Amino acid sequence: MTLETILFILFAGIAATTSVLMITRSNIVIAALFLILNFGALAGLYLLLNAQFLAVTQVIVYAGAIMVLFLFVIMLLKPEHERSIYKIPGMKIFAFAIAFLVFVQLAYLILFSSSSEKVSPDVQASINAGTIETIGRELFTNYILPFEAAGFLLLAATIGALILAKKKIE
Amino acid sequence: MTIWEILGFALLKILVIVSIMLLTVSYLVYFERRISAWAQNRLGPNRVGWEGILQPFADVLKLLLKEDIVPYQANKTIHTLAPIIALFVAFTTYAVIPFGPTINVFDYSIPLVVADVNIGILYVLALTSLGVYAVTFAGWSSGSKYSLLGGIRSSAQMISYEISMGFSIGGVLLLAESLRPLTIVETQGQWLWNAWIQPIGFITFVVSAFAETNRLPFDLPEAEPELVGGFHTEYSSMKFAGFFLAEYANMIVASGLIVTLYLGGYNIPFINIETLGLPAWLPVLIYISAFLFKMAALLFFFIWVRWSIPRFRYDQLMSLGWKVMFPLSLINIIWVAALIMIFNL
């Protein structure tokens, strides 16, 4: 086994275990903790695929910023009464059915679909594609319009959140 | 170099850096106490050894021997995990800060930095964003209202100041055209330090660094008069010492970052050492001491500020972060971009 395979198995194992642990914990803060670990393992997988920038942004944005916000909400609201959702009759069977369906779909896709033909055999090209220089140049030249549109949407969302949070603006 | 040589050198550098950092951290506490005593016209610790020079060892022994109390209401796993996260973040961040130029020993060319990665600055930002969890989890898991308030305050504070910190670094990156710390140091040259070129960015970064390390005037997460001890109220013994160590290690990392990004790293202004005709090993030592001297000066500044300026009120802290520091760091980026356009730097 090469070093890459060992690392892949390690990160993939952590990602799979933590995601299962996350949805089975009854304590919501512990669940959040496992989700953070999961994001960390995903960042490791991105690094193995030569996507440095994606890996670091995964940690900064998801593990660092969004999860802090989640924790913030959990700690301030103390959502203890959410547990009653498990008491609805038939909920468990419904959940199992959905989960099984998604599992079958994923297994089918992985086992029976043809492998992508667009994968480039050139390793150097994939290393170059993941660097921050390439991503920055692409974002500000070829993809400037979607980039600006996303920025504009986020600005609108920020203003909307401000108006919703503040009942009356002086 | 083979993989084993690379691993060996990396392990050696990690060992040296971690042991030096641990020693510096414990002496930093001693110097903080002596400087605070000097600032307040007291004597300070001067009993253990000559002028109290052995005080850190006495402190560590005391903390190790104390009873470790975990409150009844606490979540034990997370309560133990929080100081570990704090220490992990504080010590791993140092990995990308260069403390000297590349040296050549026995045909090996070794950069004097633990991990010479080309996304070094992003790595620092990623790790500091994880640092919030230590304080937040410590506050939540203690099962005490004071701790929880301290934890929530600090997560809000650290998120707010992370933004102005990231945007201040933007100016540096524009000039260096790289995220690699060694390149950033090299492009600053002998005297063209970023602190002179972009003073606004320098100020916003230093202020944000104070807020990120929870040092006074931004130590709202602790705020003894209102929150007893803030997030570490319910911590005792070595777990408390963990937070203590992490705070001082964070100070070292913050000053190392400020030196690297804004004060020219290991460069010495106006004197070109390479042309002085010194023996080959001497310039490297001079470069390393220049870096250490700048860092020591910044650490003194950290302590000096703590004993000179009173604490902010919480709303003042937030309005300073969002209404002053954030716009200033944006102005800094425009300033640097204009400089690049006009002078083709």
Short mmCIF file of C-alpha atoms in Angstrom, two decimals, chain B residues 25 28 32 86-87 90 213-216 219 222 231-232 241-253 306:
data_model
loop_
_atom_site.label_atom_id
_atom_site.label_comp_id
_atom_site.label_asym_id
_atom_site.label_seq_id
_atom_site.Cartn_x
_atom_site.Cartn_y
_atom_site.Cartn_z
CA VAL B 25 5.70 30.31 27.70
CA LEU B 28 6.60 34.72 29.72
CA GLU B 32 4.38 39.27 32.84
CA ALA B 86 -6.69 25.16 23.05
CA LEU B 87 -3.14 23.79 23.36
CA ALA B 90 -1.77 27.27 19.88
CA THR B 213 -5.58 36.05 21.83
CA ASN B 214 -8.11 37.33 24.40
CA ARG B 215 -5.60 39.75 25.85
CA LEU B 216 -6.56 42.93 27.59
CA ASP B 219 -10.24 39.89 27.58
CA GLU B 222 -12.57 36.22 31.24
CA PHE B 231 -14.91 30.38 30.41
CA HIS B 232 -12.35 28.86 32.79
CA ALA B 241 -2.84 25.50 33.31
CA GLY B 242 -3.65 24.22 29.81
CA PHE B 243 -5.70 27.34 29.06
CA PHE B 244 -3.04 29.48 30.69
CA LEU B 245 -0.29 27.94 28.56
CA ALA B 246 -2.43 28.24 25.43
CA GLU B 247 -3.01 31.97 26.04
CA TYR B 248 0.70 32.67 26.28
CA ALA B 249 1.53 30.33 23.39
CA ASN B 250 -1.05 32.26 21.36
CA MET B 251 0.77 35.48 22.25
CA ILE B 252 4.01 33.99 20.91
CA VAL B 253 2.28 32.86 17.71
CA ARG B 306 -2.29 44.84 29.37
#
